[in-house]
Coordinates of C-alpha atoms in Angstrom, one line a residue:
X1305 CA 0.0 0.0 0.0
X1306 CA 1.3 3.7 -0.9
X1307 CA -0.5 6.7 -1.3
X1308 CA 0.6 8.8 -4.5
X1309 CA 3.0 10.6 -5.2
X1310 CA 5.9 9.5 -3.4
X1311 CA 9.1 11.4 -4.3
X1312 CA 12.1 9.5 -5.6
X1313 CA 14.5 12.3 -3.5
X1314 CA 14.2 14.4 -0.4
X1315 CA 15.9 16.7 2.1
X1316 CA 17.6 15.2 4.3
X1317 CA 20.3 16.4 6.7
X1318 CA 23.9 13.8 7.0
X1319 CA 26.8 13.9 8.4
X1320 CA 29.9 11.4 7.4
X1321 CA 32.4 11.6 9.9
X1322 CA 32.1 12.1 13.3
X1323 CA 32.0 16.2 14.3
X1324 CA 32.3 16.5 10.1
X1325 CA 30.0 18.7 8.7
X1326 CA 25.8 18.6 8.6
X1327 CA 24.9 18.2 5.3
X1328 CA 22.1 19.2 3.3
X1329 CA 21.4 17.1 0.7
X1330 CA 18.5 17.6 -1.5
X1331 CA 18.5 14.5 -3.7
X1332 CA 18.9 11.9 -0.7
X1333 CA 16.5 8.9 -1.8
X1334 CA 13.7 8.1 -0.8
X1335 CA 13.1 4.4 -0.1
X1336 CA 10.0 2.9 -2.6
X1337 CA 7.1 1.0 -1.5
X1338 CA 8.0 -2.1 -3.6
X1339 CA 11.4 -1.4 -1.3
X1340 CA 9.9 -2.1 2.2
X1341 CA 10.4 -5.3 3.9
X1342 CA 7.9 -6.9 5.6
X1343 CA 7.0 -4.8 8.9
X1344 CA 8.8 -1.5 7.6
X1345 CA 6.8 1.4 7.3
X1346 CA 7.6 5.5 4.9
X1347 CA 6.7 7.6 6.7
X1348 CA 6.5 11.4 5.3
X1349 CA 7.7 13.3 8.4
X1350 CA 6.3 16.5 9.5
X1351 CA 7.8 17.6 12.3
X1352 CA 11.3 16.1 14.5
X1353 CA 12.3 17.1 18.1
X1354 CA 16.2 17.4 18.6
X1355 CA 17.6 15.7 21.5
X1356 CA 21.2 15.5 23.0
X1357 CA 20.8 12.0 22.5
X1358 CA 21.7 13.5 18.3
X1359 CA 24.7 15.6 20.0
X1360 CA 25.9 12.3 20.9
X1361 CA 25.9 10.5 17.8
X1362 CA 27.2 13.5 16.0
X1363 CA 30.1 14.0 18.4
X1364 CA 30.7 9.7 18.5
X1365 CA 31.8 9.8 22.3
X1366 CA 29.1 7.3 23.1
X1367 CA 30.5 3.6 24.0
X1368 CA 28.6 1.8 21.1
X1369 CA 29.8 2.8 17.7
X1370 CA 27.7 4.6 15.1
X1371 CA 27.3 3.4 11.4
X1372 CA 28.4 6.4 9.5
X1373 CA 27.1 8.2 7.3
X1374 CA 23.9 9.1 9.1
X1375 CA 20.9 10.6 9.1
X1376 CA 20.0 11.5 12.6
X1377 CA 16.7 12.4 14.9
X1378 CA 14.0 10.1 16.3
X1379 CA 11.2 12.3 17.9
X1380 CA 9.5 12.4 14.4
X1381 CA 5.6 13.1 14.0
X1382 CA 4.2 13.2 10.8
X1383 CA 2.1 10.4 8.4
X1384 CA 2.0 7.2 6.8
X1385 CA 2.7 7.1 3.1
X1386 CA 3.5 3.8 2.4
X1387 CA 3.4 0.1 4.2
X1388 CA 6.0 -2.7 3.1
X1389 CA 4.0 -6.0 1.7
X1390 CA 2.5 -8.8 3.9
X1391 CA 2.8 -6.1 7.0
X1392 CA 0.3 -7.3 9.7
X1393 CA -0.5 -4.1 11.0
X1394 CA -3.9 -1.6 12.0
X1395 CA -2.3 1.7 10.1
X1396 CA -3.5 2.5 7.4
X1397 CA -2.3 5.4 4.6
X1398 CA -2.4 8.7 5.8
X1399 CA -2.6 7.9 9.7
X1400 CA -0.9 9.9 12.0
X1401 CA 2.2 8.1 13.7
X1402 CA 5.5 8.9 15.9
X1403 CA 8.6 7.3 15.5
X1404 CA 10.6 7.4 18.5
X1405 CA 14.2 6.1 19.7
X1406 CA 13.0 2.8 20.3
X1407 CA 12.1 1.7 16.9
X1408 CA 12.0 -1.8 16.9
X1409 CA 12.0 -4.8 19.4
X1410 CA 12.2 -8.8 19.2
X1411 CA 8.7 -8.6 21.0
X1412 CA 9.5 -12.3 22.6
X1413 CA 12.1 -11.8 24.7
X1414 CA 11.6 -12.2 28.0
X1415 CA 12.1 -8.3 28.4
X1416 CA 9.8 -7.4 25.7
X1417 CA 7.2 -10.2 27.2
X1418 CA 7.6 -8.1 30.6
X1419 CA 7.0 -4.6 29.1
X1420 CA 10.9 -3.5 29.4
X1421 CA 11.0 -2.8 25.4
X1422 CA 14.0 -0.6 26.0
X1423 CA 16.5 -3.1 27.3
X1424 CA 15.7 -6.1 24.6
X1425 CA 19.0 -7.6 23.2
X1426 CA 17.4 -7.0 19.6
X1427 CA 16.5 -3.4 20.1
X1428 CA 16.4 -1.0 17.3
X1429 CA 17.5 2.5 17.7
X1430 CA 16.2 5.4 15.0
X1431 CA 19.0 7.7 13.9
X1432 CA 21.5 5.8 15.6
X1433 CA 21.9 2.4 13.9
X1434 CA 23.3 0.2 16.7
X1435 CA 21.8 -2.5 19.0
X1436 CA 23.1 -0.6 21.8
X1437 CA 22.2 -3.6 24.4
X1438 CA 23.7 -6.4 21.8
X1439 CA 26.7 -4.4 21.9
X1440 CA 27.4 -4.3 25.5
X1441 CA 27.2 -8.4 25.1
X1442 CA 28.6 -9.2 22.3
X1443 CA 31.2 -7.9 19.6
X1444 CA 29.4 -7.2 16.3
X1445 CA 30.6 -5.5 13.4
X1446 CA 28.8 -2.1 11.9
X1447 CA 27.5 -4.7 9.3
X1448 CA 25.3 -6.5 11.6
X1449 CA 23.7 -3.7 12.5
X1450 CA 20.5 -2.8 11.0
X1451 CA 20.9 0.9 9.0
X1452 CA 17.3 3.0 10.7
X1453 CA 18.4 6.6 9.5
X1454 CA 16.5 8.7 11.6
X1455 CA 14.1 12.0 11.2
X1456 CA 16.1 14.7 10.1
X1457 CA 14.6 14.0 6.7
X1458 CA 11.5 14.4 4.8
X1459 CA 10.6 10.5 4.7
X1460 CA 11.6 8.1 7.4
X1461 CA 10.9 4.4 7.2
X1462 CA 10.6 2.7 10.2
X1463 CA 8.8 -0.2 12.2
X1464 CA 5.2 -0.9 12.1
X1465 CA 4.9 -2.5 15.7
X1466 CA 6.6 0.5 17.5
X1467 CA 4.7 3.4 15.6
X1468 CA 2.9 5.0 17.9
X1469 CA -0.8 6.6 17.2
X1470 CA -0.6 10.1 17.7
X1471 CA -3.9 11.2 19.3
X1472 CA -6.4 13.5 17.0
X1473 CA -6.1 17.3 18.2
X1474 CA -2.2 17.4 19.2
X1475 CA -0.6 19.4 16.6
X1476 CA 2.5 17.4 15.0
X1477 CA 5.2 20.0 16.0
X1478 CA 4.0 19.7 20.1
X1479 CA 3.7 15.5 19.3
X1480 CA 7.7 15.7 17.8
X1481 CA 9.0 16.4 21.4
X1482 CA 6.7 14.3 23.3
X1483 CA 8.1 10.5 21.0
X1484 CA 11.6 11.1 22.7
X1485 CA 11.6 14.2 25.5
X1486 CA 8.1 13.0 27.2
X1487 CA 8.5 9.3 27.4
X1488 CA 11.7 9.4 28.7
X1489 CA 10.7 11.4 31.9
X1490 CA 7.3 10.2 31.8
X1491 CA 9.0 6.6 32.3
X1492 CA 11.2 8.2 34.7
X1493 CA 8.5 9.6 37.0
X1494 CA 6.7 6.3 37.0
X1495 CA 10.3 4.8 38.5
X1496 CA 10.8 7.1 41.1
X1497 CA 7.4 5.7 42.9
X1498 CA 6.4 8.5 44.4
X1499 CA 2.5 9.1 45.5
X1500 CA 0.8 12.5 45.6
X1501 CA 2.3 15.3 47.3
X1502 CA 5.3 14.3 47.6
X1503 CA 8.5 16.5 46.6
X1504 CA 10.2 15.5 43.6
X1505 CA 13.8 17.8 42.7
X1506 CA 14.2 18.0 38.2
X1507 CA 17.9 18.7 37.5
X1508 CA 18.2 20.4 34.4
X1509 CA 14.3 21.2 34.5
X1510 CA 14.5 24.2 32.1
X1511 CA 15.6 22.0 29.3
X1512 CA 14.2 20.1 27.0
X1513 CA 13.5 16.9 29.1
X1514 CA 13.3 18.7 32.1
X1515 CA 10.5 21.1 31.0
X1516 CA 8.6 18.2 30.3
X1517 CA 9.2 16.4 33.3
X1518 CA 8.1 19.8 35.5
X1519 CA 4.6 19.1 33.7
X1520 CA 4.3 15.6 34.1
X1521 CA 5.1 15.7 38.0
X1522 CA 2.6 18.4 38.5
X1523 CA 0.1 16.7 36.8
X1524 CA 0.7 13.4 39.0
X1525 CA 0.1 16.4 42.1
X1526 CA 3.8 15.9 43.2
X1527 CA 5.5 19.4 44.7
X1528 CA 8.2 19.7 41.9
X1529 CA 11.4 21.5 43.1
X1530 CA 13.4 23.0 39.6
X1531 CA 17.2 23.1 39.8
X1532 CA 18.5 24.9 37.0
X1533 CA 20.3 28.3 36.4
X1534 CA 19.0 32.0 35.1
X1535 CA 15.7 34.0 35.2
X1536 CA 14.3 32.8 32.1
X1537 CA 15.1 29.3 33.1
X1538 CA 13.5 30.3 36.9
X1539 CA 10.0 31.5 35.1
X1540 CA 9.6 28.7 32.5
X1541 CA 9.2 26.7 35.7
X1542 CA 7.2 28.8 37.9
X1543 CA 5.1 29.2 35.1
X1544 CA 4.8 25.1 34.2
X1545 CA 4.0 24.4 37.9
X1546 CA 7.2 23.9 40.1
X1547 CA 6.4 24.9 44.0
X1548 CA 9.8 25.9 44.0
X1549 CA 13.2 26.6 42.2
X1550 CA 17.1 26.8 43.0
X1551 CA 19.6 28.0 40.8
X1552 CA 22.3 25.6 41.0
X1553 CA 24.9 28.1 40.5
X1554 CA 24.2 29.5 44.1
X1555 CA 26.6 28.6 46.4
X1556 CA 23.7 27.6 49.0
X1557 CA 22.3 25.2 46.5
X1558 CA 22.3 22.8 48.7
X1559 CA 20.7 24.0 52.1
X1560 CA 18.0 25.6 49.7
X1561 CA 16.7 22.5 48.9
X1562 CA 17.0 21.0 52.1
X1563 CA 15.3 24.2 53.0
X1564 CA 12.3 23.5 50.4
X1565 CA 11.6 20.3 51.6
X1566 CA 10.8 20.5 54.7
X1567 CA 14.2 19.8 56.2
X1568 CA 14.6 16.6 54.8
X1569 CA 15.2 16.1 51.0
X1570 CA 13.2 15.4 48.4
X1571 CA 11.3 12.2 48.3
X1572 CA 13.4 11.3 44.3
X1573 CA 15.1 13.8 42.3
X1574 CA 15.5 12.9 38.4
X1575 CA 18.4 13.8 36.7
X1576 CA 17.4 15.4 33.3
X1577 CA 20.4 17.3 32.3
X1578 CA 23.5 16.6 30.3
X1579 CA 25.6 17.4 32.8
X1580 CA 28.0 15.9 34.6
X1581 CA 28.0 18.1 37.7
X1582 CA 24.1 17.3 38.3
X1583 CA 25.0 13.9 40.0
X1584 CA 27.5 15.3 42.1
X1585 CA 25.5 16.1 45.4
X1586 CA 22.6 14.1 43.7
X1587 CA 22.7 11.1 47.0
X1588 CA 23.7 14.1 49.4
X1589 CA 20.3 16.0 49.2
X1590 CA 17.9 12.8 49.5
X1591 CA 16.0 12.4 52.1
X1592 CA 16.1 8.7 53.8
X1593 CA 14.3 6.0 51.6
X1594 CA 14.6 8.5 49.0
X1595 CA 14.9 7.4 45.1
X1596 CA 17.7 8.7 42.2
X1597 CA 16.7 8.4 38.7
X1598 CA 19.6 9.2 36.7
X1599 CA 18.3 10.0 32.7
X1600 CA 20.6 12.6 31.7
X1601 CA 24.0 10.8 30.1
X1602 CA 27.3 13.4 30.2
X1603 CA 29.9 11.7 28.9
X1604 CA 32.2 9.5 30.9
X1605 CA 30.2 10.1 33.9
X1606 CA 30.4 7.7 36.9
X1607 CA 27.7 8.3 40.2
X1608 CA 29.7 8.4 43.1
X1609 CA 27.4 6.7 46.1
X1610 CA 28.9 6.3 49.9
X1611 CA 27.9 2.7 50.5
X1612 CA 27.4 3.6 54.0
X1613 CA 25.4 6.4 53.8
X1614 CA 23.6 4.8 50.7
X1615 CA 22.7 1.8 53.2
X1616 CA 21.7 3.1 56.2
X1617 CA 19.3 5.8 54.6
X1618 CA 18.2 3.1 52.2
X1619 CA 18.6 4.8 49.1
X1620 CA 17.9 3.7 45.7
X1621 CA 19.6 4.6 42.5
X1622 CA 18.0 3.4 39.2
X1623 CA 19.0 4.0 35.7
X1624 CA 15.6 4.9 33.5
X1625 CA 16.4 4.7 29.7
X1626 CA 13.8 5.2 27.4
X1627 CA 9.5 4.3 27.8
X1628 CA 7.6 1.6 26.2
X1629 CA 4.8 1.6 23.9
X1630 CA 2.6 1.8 26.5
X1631 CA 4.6 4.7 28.3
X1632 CA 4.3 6.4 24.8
X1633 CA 0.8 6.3 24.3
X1634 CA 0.2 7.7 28.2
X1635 CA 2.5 10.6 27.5
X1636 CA 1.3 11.7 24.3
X1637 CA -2.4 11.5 25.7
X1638 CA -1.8 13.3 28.5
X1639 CA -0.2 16.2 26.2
X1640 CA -3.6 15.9 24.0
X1641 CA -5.3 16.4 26.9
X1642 CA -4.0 19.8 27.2
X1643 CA -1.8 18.5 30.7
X1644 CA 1.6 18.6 29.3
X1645 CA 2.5 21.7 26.3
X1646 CA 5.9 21.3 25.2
X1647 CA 7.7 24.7 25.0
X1648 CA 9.2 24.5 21.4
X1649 CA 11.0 26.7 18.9
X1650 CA 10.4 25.5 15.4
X1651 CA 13.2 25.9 12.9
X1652 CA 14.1 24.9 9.3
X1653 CA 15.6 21.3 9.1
X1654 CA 18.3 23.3 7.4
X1655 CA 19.0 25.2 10.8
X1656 CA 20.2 22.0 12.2
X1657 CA 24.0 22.8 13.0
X1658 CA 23.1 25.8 14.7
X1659 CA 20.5 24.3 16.3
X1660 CA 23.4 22.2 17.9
X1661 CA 25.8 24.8 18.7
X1662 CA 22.7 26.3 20.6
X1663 CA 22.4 23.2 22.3
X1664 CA 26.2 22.9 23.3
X1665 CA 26.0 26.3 25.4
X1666 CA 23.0 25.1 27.7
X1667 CA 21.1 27.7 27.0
X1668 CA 18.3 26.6 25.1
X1669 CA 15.4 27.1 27.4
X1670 CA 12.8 24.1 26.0
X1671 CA 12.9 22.1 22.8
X1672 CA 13.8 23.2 19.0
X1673 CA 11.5 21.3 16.8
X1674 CA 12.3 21.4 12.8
X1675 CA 9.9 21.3 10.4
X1676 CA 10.9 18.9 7.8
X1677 CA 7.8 19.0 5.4
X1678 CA 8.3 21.0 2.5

């Protein structure tokens, strides 16, 4: 199945070294219907968040290799065009779908059987083109791995199993940020357990995951405590619903959110931002029984816990990668709902490279979205 007029070339944005130059190529092909493998799905993409998750790929310092060159993103929103042959799947031509990081899973693994998507061995990664679990268990070469160029194109194709509906009435530039950027800490609130009024600290909660996490703690009635740095920063989250916010430039950082929460801590923090420095006193503010999600991934970054300390308050640290399909579908409701609005700059998909250089400073307050239709 294709709808018509499916172009043979597109925009697309590559790079072909690591750090090289962002590309624009206008005549990058676009993969045919008679093309598709069974499962595979075109997608003609509207709209695709950028995500640090892209810095990384670009810059190569992640610890599972790349397959160069490649077309990066995977927070795209837009609509189906085309569906391989023999696909079992409910979409149908023209429906509205995201395609997210997770683009593909085994869907029989014991992890997949369990929910935990993220973490199967057989995992598919958009715009990054690397079984990133596979890789920490076995050693493959860059031809085993399956080549899923990403969204900062015109036409994507991707999986139909881990598509995700995108609700009628959310607009596809505030559904681009939600596929990557609202999962995440959506999943990431869900781990840190924590029941109604409790207080949870966002690190980096300004930016682009962070915003988004302010918004999805408040609408779980948590007391959300922003740590970030500048005025603009301060009001986005005042404005999104945090009870309360510390600069973590401010030397008294630290006693001000004791200060916050009642003497004691916060009840989890989450760890949102690229930074390295954010873990640093992450255990130290805590209060006893209290839960770390780490999220953000600077690079070469190790948690430091005191085992002592760590024992006798009965701490927890947990890692929380990326949402399920379920996860997915909860986040980008809620945003349809009208309880989560992504605060978004659209750009050009030719703005890409400075869109990065923005991102490299920190002082992007939200999300850039590009528009990638013509």
């Amino acid at each position: 199945m294709s709808a018509p007029n499916v172009p043979l070339t597109q925009t697309a944005v590559v790079f072909y070294e690591h750090n090289g130059p962002l590309k624009v190529v206008t005549d990058h092909p676009v993969r045919q219907q008679k093309d598709l493998k069974p499962g595979e799905v075109l997608v003609a993409v509207s709209h695709s968040g950028v995500c640090h998750t892209d810095l990384h790929a670009h810059a190569g310092d992640w610890p599972a290799p790349v397959t160069l060159p490649l077309v990066g993103g995977h927070e795209g929103s837009g609509h189906v065009v085309a569906i391989g042959d023999h696909t079992q799947t409910q979409l149908k031509i023209g429906d509205a779908v995201g395609i997210k990081w997770l683009a593909d899973s085994c869907l029989d693994c014991e992890y997949c059987r369990l929910g935990f998507e993220s973490v199967c061995k057989q995992a598919v990664n958009s715009g990054y083109t690397v079984r990133l679990l596979f890789f920490l268990t076995q050693t493959l070469t860059k031809h085993l791995h399956p080549q899923v160029d990403g969204t900062f194109q015109q036409y994507a194709v991707s999986y139909a199993r881990h598509l995700t509906p995108i609700p009628t009435g959310l607009s596809m530039e505030q559904a681009a940020p939600i596929l990557c950027a609202g999962v995440t800490v959506w999943k990431a609130i869900k781990e840190a357990r924590c029941k109604p009024n409790d207080w949870i600290l966002i690190s980096g909660a300004g930016g682009g995951l962070g915003h988004l996490a302010v918004q999805y703690a408040a609408a779980l009635s948590l007391r959300v405590l922003a740590v970030d740095t500048g005025k603009e920063k301060e009001e986005l989250c005042a404005k999104l619903g945090a009870a309360a916010f510390v600069d973590f430039k401010d030397p008294k950082a630290l006693e001000l959110i004791k200060q916050y929460t009642d003497g004691e801590g916060p009840h989890a923090a989450i760890v949102a931002s690229g930074s390295a420095a954010a873990y640093d006193e992450a255990l130290d503010y805590l209060r006893p029984r209290g839960t770390l999600v780490a999220v953000g991934m600077p690079h070469s970054t190790k948690i430091s816990a005191d085992v002592f300390w760590t024992v006798v308050k009965e701490l927890r640290i947990v890692g929380s990668y990326v949402g399920n399909r379920q996860d997915a579908i909860e986040a980008l409701d809620l945003a349809a709902r009208g309880k989560v609005i992504a605060t978004i700059k659209v750009e050009p998909l030719e703005s890409l490279a400075a869109v990065y250089e923005q991102m490299k400073t920190g002082t992007l307050a939200g999300r850039v979205v590009l528009k990638c239709a013509p």
